[in-house]
CSV table of C-alpha atoms in Angstrom, one decimal:
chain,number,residue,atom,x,y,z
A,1,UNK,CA,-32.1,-3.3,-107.2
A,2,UNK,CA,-28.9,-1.7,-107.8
A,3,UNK,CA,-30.6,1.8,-106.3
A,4,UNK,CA,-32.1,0.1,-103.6
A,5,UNK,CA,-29.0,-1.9,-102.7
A,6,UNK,CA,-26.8,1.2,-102.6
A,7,UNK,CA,-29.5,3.2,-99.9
A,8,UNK,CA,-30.0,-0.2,-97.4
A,9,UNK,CA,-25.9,0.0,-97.8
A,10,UNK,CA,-25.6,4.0,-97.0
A,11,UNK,CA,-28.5,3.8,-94.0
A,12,UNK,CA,-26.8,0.8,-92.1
A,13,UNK,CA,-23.1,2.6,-92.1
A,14,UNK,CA,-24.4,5.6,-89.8
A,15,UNK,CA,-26.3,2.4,-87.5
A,16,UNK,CA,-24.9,-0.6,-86.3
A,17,UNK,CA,-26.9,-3.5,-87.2
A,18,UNK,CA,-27.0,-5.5,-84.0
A,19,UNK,CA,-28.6,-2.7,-82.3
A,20,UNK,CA,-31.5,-2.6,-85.5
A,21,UNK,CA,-32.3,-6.1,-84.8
A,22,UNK,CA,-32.2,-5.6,-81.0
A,23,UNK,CA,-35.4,-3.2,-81.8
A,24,UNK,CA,-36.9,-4.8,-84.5
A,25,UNK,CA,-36.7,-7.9,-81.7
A,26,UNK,CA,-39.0,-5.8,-79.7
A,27,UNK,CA,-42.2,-5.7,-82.0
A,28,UNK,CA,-45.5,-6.7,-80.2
A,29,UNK,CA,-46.4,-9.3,-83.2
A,30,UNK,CA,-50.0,-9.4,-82.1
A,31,UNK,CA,-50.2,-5.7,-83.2
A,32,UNK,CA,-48.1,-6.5,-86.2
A,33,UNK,CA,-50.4,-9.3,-87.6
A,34,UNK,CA,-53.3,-6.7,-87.0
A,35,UNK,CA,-52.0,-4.3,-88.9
A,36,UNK,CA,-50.9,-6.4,-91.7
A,37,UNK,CA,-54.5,-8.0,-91.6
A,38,UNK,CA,-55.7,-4.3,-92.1
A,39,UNK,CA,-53.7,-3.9,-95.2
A,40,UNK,CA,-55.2,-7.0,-96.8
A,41,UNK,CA,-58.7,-5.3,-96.0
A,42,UNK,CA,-57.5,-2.5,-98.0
A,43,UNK,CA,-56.0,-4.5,-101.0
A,44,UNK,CA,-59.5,-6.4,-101.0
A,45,UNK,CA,-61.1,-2.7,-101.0
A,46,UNK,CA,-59.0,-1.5,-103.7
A,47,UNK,CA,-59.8,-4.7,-106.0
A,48,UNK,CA,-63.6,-3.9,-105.8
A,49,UNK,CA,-62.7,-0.1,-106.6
A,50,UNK,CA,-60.9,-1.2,-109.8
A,51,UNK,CA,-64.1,-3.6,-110.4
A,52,UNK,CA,-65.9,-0.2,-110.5
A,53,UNK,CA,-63.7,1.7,-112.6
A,54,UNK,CA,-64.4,-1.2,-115.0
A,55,UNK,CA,-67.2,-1.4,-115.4
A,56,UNK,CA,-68.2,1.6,-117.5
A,57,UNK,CA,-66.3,-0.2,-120.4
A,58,UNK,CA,-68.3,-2.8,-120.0
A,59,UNK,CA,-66.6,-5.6,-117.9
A,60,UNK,CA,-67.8,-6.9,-115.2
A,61,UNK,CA,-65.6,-9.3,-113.3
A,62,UNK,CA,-65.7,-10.8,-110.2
A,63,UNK,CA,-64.5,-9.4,-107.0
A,64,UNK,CA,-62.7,-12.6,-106.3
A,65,UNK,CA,-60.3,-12.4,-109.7
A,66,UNK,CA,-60.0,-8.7,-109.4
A,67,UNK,CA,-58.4,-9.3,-105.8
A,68,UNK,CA,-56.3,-12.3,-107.7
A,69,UNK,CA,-55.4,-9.6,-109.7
A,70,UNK,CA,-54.4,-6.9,-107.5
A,71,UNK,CA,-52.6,-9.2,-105.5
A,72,UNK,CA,-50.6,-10.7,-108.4
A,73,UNK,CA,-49.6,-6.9,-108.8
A,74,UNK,CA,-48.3,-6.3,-105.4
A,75,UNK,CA,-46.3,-9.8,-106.2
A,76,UNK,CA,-44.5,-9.0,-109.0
A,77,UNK,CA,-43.9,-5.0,-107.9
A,78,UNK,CA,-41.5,-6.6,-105.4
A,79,UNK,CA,-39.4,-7.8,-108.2
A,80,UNK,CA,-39.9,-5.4,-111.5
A,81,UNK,CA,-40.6,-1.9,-110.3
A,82,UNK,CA,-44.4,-1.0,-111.5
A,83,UNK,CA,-44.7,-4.6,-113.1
A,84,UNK,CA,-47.6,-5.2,-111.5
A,85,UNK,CA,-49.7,-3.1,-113.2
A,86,UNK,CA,-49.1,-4.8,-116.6
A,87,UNK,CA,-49.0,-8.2,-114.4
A,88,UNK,CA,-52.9,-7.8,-113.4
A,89,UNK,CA,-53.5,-6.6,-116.6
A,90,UNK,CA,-52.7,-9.8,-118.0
A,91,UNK,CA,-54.2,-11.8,-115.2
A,92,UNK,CA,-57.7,-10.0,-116.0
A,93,UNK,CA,-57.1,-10.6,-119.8
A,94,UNK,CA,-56.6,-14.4,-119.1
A,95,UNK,CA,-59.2,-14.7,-116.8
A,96,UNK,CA,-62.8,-12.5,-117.8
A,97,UNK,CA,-60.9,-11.4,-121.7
A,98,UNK,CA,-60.7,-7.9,-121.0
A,99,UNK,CA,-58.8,-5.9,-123.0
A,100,UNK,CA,-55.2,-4.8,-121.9
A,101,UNK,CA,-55.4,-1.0,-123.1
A,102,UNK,CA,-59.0,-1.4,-121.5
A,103,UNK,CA,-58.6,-2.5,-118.0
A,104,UNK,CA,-54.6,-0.4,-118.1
A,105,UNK,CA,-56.6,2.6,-118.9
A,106,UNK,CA,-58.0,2.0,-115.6
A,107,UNK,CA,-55.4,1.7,-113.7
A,108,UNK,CA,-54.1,5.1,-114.8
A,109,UNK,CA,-57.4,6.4,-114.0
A,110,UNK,CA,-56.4,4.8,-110.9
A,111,UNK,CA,-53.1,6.1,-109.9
A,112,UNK,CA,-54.8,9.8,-111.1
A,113,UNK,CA,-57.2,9.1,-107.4
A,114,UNK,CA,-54.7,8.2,-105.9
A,115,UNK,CA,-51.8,10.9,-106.4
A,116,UNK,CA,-55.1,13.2,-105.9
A,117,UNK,CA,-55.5,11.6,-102.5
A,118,UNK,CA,-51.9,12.3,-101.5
A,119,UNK,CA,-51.3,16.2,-102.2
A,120,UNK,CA,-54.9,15.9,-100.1
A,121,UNK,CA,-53.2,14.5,-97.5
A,122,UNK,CA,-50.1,16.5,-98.2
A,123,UNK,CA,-52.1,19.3,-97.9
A,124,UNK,CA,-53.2,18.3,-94.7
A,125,UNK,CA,-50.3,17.6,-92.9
A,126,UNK,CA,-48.7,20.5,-94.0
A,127,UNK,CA,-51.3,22.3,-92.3
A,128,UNK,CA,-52.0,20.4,-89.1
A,129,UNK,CA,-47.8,20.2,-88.5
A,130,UNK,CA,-47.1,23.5,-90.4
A,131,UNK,CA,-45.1,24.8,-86.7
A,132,UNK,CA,-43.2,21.7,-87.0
A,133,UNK,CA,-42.4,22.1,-90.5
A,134,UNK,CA,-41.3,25.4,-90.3
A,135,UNK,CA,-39.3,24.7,-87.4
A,136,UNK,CA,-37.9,22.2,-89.6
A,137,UNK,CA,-37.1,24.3,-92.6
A,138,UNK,CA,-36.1,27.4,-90.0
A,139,UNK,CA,-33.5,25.1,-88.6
A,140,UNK,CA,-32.3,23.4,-91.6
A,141,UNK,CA,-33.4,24.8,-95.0
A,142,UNK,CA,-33.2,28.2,-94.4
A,143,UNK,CA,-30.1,28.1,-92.0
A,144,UNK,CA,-28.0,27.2,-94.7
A,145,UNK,CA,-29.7,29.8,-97.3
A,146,UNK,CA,-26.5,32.2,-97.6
A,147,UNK,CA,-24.1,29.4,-98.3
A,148,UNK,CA,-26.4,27.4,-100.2
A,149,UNK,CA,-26.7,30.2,-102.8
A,150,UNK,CA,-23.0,29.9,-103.7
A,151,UNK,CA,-23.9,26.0,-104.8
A,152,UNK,CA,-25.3,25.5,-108.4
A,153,UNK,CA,-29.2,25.6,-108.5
A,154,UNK,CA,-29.5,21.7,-109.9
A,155,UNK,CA,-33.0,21.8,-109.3
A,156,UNK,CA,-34.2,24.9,-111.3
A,157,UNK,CA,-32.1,23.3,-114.1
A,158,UNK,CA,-33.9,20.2,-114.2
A,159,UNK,CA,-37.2,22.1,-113.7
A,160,UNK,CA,-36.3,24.6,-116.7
A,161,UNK,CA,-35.2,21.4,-118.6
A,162,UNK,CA,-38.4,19.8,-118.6
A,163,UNK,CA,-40.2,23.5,-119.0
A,164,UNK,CA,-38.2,23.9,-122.5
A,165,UNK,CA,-38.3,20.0,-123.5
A,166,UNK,CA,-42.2,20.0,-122.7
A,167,UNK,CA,-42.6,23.6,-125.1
A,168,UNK,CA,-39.8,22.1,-127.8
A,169,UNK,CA,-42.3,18.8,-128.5
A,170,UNK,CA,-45.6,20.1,-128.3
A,171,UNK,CA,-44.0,23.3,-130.9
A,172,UNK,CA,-42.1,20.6,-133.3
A,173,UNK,CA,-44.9,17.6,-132.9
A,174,UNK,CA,-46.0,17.1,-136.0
A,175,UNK,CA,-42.1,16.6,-136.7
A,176,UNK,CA,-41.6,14.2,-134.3
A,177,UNK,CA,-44.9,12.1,-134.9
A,178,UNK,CA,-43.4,11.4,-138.2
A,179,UNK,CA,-41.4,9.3,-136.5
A,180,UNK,CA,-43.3,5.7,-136.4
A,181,UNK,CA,-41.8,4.3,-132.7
A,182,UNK,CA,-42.7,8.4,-131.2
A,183,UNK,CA,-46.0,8.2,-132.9
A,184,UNK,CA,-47.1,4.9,-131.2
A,185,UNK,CA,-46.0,5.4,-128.1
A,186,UNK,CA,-47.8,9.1,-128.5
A,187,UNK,CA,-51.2,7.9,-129.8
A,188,UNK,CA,-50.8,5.0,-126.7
A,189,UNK,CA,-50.8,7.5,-124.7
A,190,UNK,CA,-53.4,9.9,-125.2
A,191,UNK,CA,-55.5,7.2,-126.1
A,192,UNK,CA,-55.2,5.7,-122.2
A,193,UNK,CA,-55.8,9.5,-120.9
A,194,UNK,CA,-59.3,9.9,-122.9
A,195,UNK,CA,-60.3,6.2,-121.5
A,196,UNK,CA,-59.4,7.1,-117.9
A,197,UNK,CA,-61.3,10.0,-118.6
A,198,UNK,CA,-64.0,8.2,-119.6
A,199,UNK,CA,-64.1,5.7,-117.0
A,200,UNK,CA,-64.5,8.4,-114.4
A,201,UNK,CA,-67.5,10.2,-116.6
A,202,UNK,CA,-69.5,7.4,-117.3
A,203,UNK,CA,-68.4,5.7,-113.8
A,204,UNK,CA,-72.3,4.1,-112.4
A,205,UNK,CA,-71.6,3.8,-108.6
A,206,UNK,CA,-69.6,7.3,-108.0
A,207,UNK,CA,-70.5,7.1,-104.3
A,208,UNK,CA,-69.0,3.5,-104.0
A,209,UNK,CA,-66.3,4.6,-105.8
A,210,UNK,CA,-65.6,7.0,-103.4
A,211,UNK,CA,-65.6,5.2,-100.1
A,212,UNK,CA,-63.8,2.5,-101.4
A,213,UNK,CA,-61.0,5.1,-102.0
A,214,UNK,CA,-61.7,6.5,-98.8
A,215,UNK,CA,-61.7,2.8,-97.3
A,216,UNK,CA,-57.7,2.3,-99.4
A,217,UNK,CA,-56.8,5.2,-97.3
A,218,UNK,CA,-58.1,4.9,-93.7
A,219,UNK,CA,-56.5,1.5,-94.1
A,220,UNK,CA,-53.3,2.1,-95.0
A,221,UNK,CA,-53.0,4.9,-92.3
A,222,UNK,CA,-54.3,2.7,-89.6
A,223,UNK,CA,-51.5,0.3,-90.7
A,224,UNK,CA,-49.0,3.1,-90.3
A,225,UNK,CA,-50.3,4.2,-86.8
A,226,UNK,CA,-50.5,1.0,-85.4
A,227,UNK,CA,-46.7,-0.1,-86.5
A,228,UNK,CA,-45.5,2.9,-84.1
A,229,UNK,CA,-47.9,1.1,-81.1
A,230,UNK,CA,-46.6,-2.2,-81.8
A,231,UNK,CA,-42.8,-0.5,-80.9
A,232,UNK,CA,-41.7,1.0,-77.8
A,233,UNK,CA,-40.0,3.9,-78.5
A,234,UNK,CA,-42.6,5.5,-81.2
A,235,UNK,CA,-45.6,4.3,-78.9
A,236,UNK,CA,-45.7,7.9,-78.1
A,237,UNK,CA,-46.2,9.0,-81.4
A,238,UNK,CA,-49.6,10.9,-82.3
A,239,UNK,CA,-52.3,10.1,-85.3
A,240,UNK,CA,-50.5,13.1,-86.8
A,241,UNK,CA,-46.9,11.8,-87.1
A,242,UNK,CA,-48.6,9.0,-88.9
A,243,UNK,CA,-50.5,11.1,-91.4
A,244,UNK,CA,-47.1,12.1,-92.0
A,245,UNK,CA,-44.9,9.2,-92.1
A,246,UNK,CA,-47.8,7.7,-94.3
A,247,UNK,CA,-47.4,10.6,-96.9
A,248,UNK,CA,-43.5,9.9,-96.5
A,249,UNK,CA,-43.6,6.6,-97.1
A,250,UNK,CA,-46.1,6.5,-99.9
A,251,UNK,CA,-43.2,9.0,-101.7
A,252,UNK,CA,-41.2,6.7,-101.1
A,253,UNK,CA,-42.9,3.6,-102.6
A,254,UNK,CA,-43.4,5.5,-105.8
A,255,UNK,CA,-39.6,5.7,-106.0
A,256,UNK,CA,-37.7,3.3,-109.1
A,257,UNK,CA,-36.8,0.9,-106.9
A,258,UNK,CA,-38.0,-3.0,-106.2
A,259,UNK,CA,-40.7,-2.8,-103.9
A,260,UNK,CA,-39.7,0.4,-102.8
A,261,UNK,CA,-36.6,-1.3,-100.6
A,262,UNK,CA,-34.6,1.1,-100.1
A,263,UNK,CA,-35.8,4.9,-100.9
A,264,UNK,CA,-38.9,4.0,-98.3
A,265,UNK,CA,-36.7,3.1,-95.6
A,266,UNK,CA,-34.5,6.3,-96.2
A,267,UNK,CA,-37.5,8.6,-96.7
A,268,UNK,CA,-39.4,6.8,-93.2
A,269,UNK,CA,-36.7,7.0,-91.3
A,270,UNK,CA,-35.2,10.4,-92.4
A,271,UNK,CA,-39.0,12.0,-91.3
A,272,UNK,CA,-39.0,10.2,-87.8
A,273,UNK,CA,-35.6,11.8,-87.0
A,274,UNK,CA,-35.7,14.9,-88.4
A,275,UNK,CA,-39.4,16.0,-87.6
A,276,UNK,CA,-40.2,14.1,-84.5
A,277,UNK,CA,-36.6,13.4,-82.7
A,278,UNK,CA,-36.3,9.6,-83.3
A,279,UNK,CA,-32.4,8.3,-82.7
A,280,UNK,CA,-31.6,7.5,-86.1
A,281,UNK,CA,-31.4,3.4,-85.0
A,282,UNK,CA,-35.5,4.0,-83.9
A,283,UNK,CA,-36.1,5.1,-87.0
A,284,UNK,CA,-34.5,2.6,-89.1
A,285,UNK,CA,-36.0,0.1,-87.0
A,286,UNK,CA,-39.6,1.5,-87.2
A,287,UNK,CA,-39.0,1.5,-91.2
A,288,UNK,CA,-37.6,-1.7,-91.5
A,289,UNK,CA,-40.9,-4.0,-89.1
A,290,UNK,CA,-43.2,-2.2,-91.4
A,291,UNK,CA,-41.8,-2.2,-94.6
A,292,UNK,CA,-40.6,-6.3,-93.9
A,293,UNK,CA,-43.9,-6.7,-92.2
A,294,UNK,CA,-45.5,-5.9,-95.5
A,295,UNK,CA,-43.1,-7.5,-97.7
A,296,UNK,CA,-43.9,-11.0,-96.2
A,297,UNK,CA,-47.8,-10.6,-96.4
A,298,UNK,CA,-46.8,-9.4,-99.9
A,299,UNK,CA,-45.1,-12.2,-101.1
A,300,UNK,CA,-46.8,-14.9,-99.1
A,301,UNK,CA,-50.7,-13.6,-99.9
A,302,UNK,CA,-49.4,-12.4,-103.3
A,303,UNK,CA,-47.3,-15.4,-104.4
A,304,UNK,CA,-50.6,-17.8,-103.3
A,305,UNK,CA,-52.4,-15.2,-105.7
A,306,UNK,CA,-49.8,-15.3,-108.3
A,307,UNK,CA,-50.0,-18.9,-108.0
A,308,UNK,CA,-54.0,-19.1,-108.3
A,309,UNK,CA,-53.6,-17.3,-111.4
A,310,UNK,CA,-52.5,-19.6,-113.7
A,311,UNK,CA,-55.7,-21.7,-113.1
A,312,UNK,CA,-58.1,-19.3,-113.8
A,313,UNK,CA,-60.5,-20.0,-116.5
A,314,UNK,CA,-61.2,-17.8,-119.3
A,315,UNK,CA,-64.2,-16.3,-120.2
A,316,UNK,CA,-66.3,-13.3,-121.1
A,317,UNK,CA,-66.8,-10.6,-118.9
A,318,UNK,CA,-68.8,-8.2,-120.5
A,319,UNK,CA,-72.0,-7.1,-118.8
């Protein structure tokens, strides 16, 4: 919170507030409801995809308490950064008795798609837009080459830090997994990898498994797109600046902060001004109707779903 405080504080000193909500004020709501309505499509998508992951381990629950689940999960994640994954977890052990390093195995598996999915799109973008890019870099990056070399290289530190820290523990392992805490957390670990593993070789329904993922997706782009129709100024946008504002702000979801608050509106908005000429009080704006937009569906869907939670019956969901 403290992170997320500190980058809401540092965006709205280069903007002045009363012009943010003057914009914000301008939001076709129709558009906005659609959009959100599209997201929920998505989450309900995404619940059926972890269904299939779990299956192979022998659980089959319903659709409707996987969605409980998931929803529970987006819930919490706007309080405790990545508590939701333990949070449906729980609601899945409470409800069909599946096994938290079972159905958390799954949800690594999980985020393992789903980072796949994004250097896909990355990979993408970086095509599609690669004169804008390089424009970008041109004008910025490599501008500032000569005096940036006279700066310490903090980031080939912290890469060669994690190089020699990665080589040090697998070399003196046996040393430190004499250790009991190390050992645990170790053999936790690995033990997750080789079920996510697992899950995705003996997954049934691959092809399912696949356009639900492509489903997740498609969603959360069309989302994205039709934020910058429901606004004035980024109207004239193209599907392309929202292939890349979705990769942006997915970045900056993952960041340590409370449902990403904060790093997403920093990342969005940076990306609007920087690679398509946004006024930096457009791009706050645009980042702040569709993060808040998705923050109440969030906590109003996913509070009911927290709250449905606590009544759901135990019992067996093994196949």
């Amino acid at each position: 919170m403290i992170i997320a405080a500190a980058l809401i504080w540092v965006i709205l000193l280069f903007v002045d507030p009363k012009t943010i909500w003057e914009k914000v004020s301008q939001a076709n709501l129709a558009i906005i409801v659609l959009a959100i309505s599209i997201s929920i499509l998505a989450h309900l998508s995404r619940a059926y995809r972890w269904k299939l992951l779990l299956q192979p381990l022998g659980y089959n629950p319903s659709l409707w308490n996987s969605f409980v689940a998931v929803m529970t999960a987006y819930f919490v994640n706007i309080f405790i950064p990545r508590g939701g994954e333990v949070a449906r977890c729980a609601v899945l052990k409470k409800s069909d008795n599946i096994p938290f390093t079972s159905s958390i195995a799954t949800v690594v598996a999980e985020r393992v798609v789903d980072f796949l999915c994004l250097l896909i799109l990355i990979g993408f973008a970086f095509v599609l837009e690669y004169e804008r890019f390089m424009k970008f870099f041109q004008e910025t990056v490599f501008a500032k080459k000569e005096s940036a070399q006279t700066s310490f290289p903090w980031m080939y530190l912290i890469l060669a830090l994690m190089v020699v820290g990665t080589i040090v523990f697998f070399s003196l392992k046996k040393y430190f997994l004499r250790v009991p805490f190390i050992k645990k957390i170790y053999e936790f670990v690995i033990s997750l990898f080789i079920q996510a593993f697992n899950t995705f070789r003996l997954l049934k329904k691959k092809r399912e498994f696949i356009l639900h993922t492509i489903i997740i997706w498609t969603g959360y782009y069309l989302m994205t797109y039709l934020v910058f129709l429901a606004l004035p100024f980024t109207a004239h946008l193209d599907g392309m600046a929202g292939l890349v504002i979705l990769i942006v702000g997915g970045l900056g979801m993952s960041a340590p902060s409370s449902g990403g608050i904060g790093p997403f509106h920093f990342m969005v908005a940076g990306a609007l001004t920087l690679f398509y000429g946004l006024t930096s009080e457009n791009g706050v704006a645009y980042a702040f109707v569709i993060h808040t937009s998705q923050m109440i569906s969030l906590f109003v869907f996913g509070g009911i779903a927290a709250s449905l939670s606590l009544f759901l019956g135990k019992k067996s969901s093994a196949e």
